[in-house]
XYZ file of C-alpha atoms in Angstrom:
330
model
C -99.879 188.954 -105.610
C -102.062 190.703 -108.201
C -101.731 189.325 -111.737
C -103.191 190.699 -114.979
C -103.646 188.345 -117.940
C -104.000 190.812 -120.806
C -104.585 188.296 -123.614
C -107.949 188.846 -125.293
C -110.707 186.263 -125.018
C -110.769 183.786 -127.872
C -109.050 180.846 -129.531
C -105.501 182.173 -129.180
C -105.863 182.603 -125.435
C -107.277 179.076 -125.121
C -104.312 177.680 -127.057
C -101.888 179.277 -124.619
C -103.818 178.949 -121.365
C -105.765 175.807 -120.605
C -108.239 175.767 -117.723
C -105.637 173.897 -115.662
C -103.006 176.550 -116.342
C -105.449 179.334 -115.477
C -106.059 177.500 -112.232
C -102.327 177.495 -111.613
C -102.237 181.261 -112.104
C -105.103 181.765 -109.675
C -103.223 179.737 -107.081
C -100.462 182.337 -107.190
C -102.666 185.270 -106.267
C -105.539 187.423 -107.486
C -106.009 187.071 -111.253
C -107.596 189.755 -113.457
C -108.332 188.947 -117.103
C -108.985 190.995 -120.225
C -112.795 190.662 -120.584
C -112.856 191.654 -124.262
C -112.495 189.692 -127.494
C -109.918 192.256 -128.615
C -106.672 193.698 -127.386
C -106.810 196.280 -124.637
C -106.407 199.915 -125.598
C -103.619 201.974 -124.003
C -106.154 203.505 -121.639
C -107.662 200.147 -120.669
C -104.239 198.625 -120.078
C -103.238 201.558 -117.877
C -106.466 201.259 -115.876
C -106.161 197.474 -115.396
C -102.520 197.792 -114.345
C -103.457 199.796 -111.248
C -102.432 197.678 -108.272
C -101.029 194.969 -110.590
C -97.653 193.436 -109.777
C -97.344 190.968 -112.658
C -98.698 191.381 -116.198
C -98.902 188.615 -118.823
C -99.041 189.864 -122.416
C -98.641 188.547 -125.948
C -97.531 190.593 -128.947
C -99.526 188.402 -131.328
C -102.864 189.734 -130.134
C -101.856 193.377 -130.592
C -101.158 194.320 -126.996
C -100.475 198.066 -126.556
C -97.053 199.388 -125.629
C -95.972 199.963 -122.048
C -95.342 203.651 -122.546
C -94.387 206.172 -119.881
C -98.036 207.239 -119.720
C -99.221 203.671 -119.157
C -96.556 203.018 -116.541
C -97.572 206.114 -114.581
C -100.738 204.187 -113.673
C -98.757 201.003 -112.841
C -97.000 201.982 -109.634
C -96.947 198.389 -108.316
C -95.854 196.677 -111.558
C -92.670 194.637 -111.058
C -92.739 191.926 -113.725
C -93.963 191.599 -117.337
C -93.959 188.136 -118.901
C -94.875 186.954 -122.390
C -95.392 183.392 -123.651
C -94.269 184.669 -127.075
C -90.842 185.504 -128.471
C -89.818 189.100 -129.140
C -91.002 191.735 -126.677
C -89.812 194.711 -128.710
C -93.239 195.638 -130.079
C -94.702 196.407 -126.644
C -91.849 196.905 -124.182
C -90.211 200.354 -124.055
C -87.047 201.798 -122.546
C -89.282 203.264 -119.830
C -89.972 199.724 -118.560
C -86.270 199.126 -117.935
C -85.806 202.625 -116.511
C -88.468 201.781 -113.921
C -86.607 198.589 -112.949
C -89.456 196.341 -114.101
C -88.246 192.857 -114.988
C -89.126 191.454 -118.417
C -89.313 187.769 -119.319
C -90.465 185.890 -122.389
C -90.486 182.405 -123.885
C -88.108 183.652 -126.588
C -85.384 181.067 -125.975
C -87.889 178.225 -125.637
C -89.703 179.158 -128.838
C -86.345 179.618 -130.574
C -85.656 175.918 -130.127
C -88.874 175.075 -131.953
C -88.138 177.581 -134.732
C -84.658 176.073 -135.142
C -86.255 172.628 -135.395
C -88.573 174.034 -138.059
C -85.643 175.542 -139.957
C -83.911 172.167 -139.938
C -87.064 170.511 -141.285
C -87.385 173.175 -143.984
C -83.782 172.626 -145.055
C -84.341 168.914 -145.463
C -87.681 169.415 -147.187
C -85.961 171.685 -149.695
C -83.024 169.374 -150.270
C -85.291 166.360 -150.827
C -87.917 168.376 -152.770
C -90.572 166.751 -150.587
C -93.438 169.075 -151.473
C -92.689 168.934 -155.207
C -92.382 165.125 -155.226
C -95.612 164.808 -153.238
C -97.409 166.932 -155.828
C -95.992 164.792 -158.617
C -97.112 161.594 -156.906
C -100.631 162.962 -156.607
C -100.560 163.560 -160.364
C -99.393 160.006 -161.059
C -95.781 160.959 -161.770
C -93.122 158.560 -160.451
C -89.967 160.673 -160.231
C -87.298 159.061 -158.060
C -84.439 161.163 -159.347
C -81.607 161.709 -156.875
C -82.104 164.254 -154.130
C -79.568 166.242 -152.128
C -78.216 165.625 -148.636
C -77.674 167.809 -145.600
C -74.525 165.861 -144.719
C -71.403 167.907 -145.521
C -73.592 170.721 -146.878
C -72.301 174.296 -147.092
C -74.607 176.600 -145.164
C -74.708 180.361 -144.844
C -76.398 181.789 -141.757
C -77.475 185.419 -141.793
C -77.841 186.420 -138.166
C -77.433 184.144 -135.182
C -79.654 185.095 -132.268
C -81.441 182.540 -130.123
C -82.754 180.539 -133.093
C -79.373 180.349 -134.786
C -77.675 179.130 -131.608
C -80.127 176.246 -131.309
C -79.729 175.512 -135.017
C -75.945 175.233 -134.651
C -76.493 172.443 -132.141
C -79.047 170.658 -134.324
C -76.683 170.769 -137.304
C -73.697 169.250 -135.476
C -74.386 165.617 -136.545
C -74.458 166.566 -140.239
C -70.812 167.710 -140.404
C -71.819 170.878 -142.251
C -69.569 173.833 -143.022
C -71.173 177.094 -141.869
C -70.378 180.658 -142.860
C -71.987 183.052 -140.360
C -72.688 186.735 -140.820
C -73.659 188.600 -137.654
C -71.927 191.880 -136.796
C -72.936 191.486 -133.136
C -71.301 188.073 -132.657
C -67.679 187.733 -131.548
C -65.271 184.903 -132.286
C -65.503 183.898 -128.630
C -69.216 183.143 -129.053
C -68.597 180.673 -131.875
C -65.425 179.182 -130.363
C -67.299 175.978 -129.353
C -68.276 175.464 -133.017
C -65.204 174.588 -135.119
C -67.450 174.125 -138.162
C -68.527 177.807 -138.061
C -66.610 180.714 -139.625
C -67.496 184.383 -139.158
C -67.599 186.262 -142.430
C -69.141 189.140 -144.360
C -72.749 189.085 -145.555
C -71.541 188.624 -149.116
C -69.477 185.566 -148.134
C -72.405 184.039 -146.222
C -74.564 184.323 -149.334
C -72.031 183.121 -151.892
C -71.232 179.506 -152.754
C -73.672 177.900 -150.301
C -76.026 174.966 -150.683
C -78.391 176.573 -148.168
C -78.745 180.120 -146.855
C -80.878 180.457 -143.717
C -82.011 183.790 -142.244
C -82.082 184.410 -138.486
C -81.589 188.165 -138.124
C -84.057 190.374 -136.291
C -86.228 192.783 -138.255
C -84.849 196.252 -137.599
C -84.259 199.376 -139.666
C -80.747 198.042 -140.270
C -81.905 194.685 -141.690
C -84.884 195.843 -143.775
C -84.465 194.394 -147.315
C -80.892 193.366 -146.499
C -81.319 190.718 -149.198
C -82.038 193.008 -152.122
C -81.699 192.266 -155.836
C -77.917 192.540 -155.887
C -77.385 190.351 -152.820
C -79.884 187.744 -153.974
C -77.818 187.667 -157.159
C -74.884 186.372 -155.088
C -76.685 183.099 -154.369
C -75.226 180.347 -156.483
C -77.475 178.346 -158.781
C -79.375 175.707 -156.812
C -79.117 177.482 -153.441
C -82.045 176.861 -151.102
C -83.024 180.055 -149.281
C -84.786 179.420 -145.955
C -86.485 182.256 -144.074
C -87.941 181.668 -140.604
C -87.026 185.182 -139.381
C -89.112 187.992 -140.892
C -90.312 188.583 -144.435
C -89.024 192.169 -144.505
C -85.423 190.941 -144.476
C -85.886 190.110 -148.170
C -87.011 192.345 -151.008
C -89.904 190.075 -151.953
C -90.285 191.457 -155.470
C -86.604 190.759 -156.157
C -86.941 187.278 -154.665
C -89.897 186.486 -156.910
C -87.824 187.569 -159.892
C -85.002 185.212 -158.876
C -87.423 182.336 -158.281
C -89.106 182.893 -161.641
C -85.708 182.411 -163.281
C -85.640 178.905 -161.691
C -82.073 179.655 -160.565
C -82.669 179.136 -156.836
C -85.214 177.528 -154.495
C -86.818 178.856 -151.317
C -88.647 177.626 -148.253
C -90.491 180.550 -146.698
C -92.255 180.723 -143.352
C -92.586 184.529 -143.249
C -93.572 187.259 -145.702
C -93.586 191.018 -146.101
C -97.387 190.966 -145.794
C -99.091 188.379 -143.584
C -101.267 186.515 -144.263
C -99.702 186.100 -147.704
C -102.067 187.719 -150.239
C -104.046 185.279 -152.374
C -102.747 186.929 -155.535
C -99.084 186.707 -154.508
C -96.898 185.322 -157.294
C -95.173 183.182 -154.681
C -98.269 180.962 -154.631
C -97.795 180.157 -158.327
C -94.165 178.976 -158.229
C -93.122 175.330 -157.943
C -89.613 176.048 -156.654
C -90.821 177.617 -153.419
C -92.363 175.879 -150.410
C -94.714 178.115 -148.411
C -95.540 177.827 -144.711
C -97.934 180.135 -142.774
C -95.503 181.613 -140.188
C -95.725 178.362 -138.262
C -92.135 177.372 -137.414
C -92.620 178.361 -133.772
C -96.298 177.440 -133.511
C -95.807 174.218 -131.579
C -96.303 173.233 -127.943
C -97.865 176.624 -127.129
C -99.021 175.407 -123.739
C -95.411 174.694 -122.772
C -94.492 178.304 -123.505
C -97.172 179.496 -121.103
C -96.217 176.887 -118.505
C -92.677 178.248 -118.574
C -93.966 181.766 -117.936
C -96.170 180.629 -115.041
C -93.110 178.930 -113.559
C -91.229 182.200 -114.050
C -93.903 183.988 -111.998
C -93.454 181.353 -109.285
C -89.704 182.018 -109.234
C -90.376 185.726 -108.980
C -92.790 185.156 -106.100
C -90.175 183.057 -104.276
C -87.462 185.637 -104.864
C -85.421 183.261 -107.042
C -83.337 184.085 -110.103
C -85.465 184.239 -113.256
C -84.650 181.762 -116.044
C -86.022 183.608 -119.076
C -85.149 187.265 -118.512
C -84.844 189.636 -121.459
C -82.151 192.178 -120.533
C -82.288 195.618 -122.091
C -79.362 194.883 -124.439
C -81.209 191.908 -125.911
C -84.469 193.882 -126.118
C -82.791 196.532 -128.265
C -81.782 193.932 -130.871
C -85.120 192.114 -131.058
C -87.510 192.091 -133.998
C -89.875 195.040 -134.025
């Protein structure tokens, strides 16, 4: 079996693929690697895909899209795997039309992002970052915090992350209002603490609002000035999805009023500009798009195991069907 590892040379590749894991790939067949310290161009990808049966790619390093023109050079390609989450930035409808299977670590990473979202909720409720800063300044402020137990939570979007989060929240006896136009009542039937509702209901009257929708044309700035205005005073807004879901200028205005709090892992522009007003506010906790940046080697191990299943003719465990691809963040 001929395998192409398209990740560029450098630190990111080393984080995902240890020498031992590279050895595991080589044991599966003939391994070609991207020799450059940059992403392949469309032309280079097409050339390296000649005779390749399995290609390993990662959106984070800017991999080119598998267009019809690229695929015309990839007559033997049968499987594309990614140790990342969304595949929508590089997979195309032409891939599915050709019958090429697509797999990613989306569901595995989603568990880690959900864990991060849970941590961010608790950090916001307990004002951990603010209290830490006060302690460093010599301020002893042990005023009462807030609890996640029996909290009212609005979820905007479900997806893979939201599904894991529902499980993590079970022990806290929370009441959840969920907005997701693609989710049926049958999907949430196992969760008696979850109620489907409108976006406006999910935003209103909650202790916490957590975003888990994909970034699409439909969801761009879905939390604009008017919808942010629906958040009740004291609401903690958590975003581990994509920064573009929120009108950042409107959010800054709300935060400056001290009416709400936020814990943000993602931003409209990344890295967050040094002159961003978000950096100056005490009622927002900032993280560098890191909710899913844990156990990266395990993500790659899962994809190598997926290649083994493919080689043995077994059912794949982490397939991304075309319907899911169409709803993923772009």
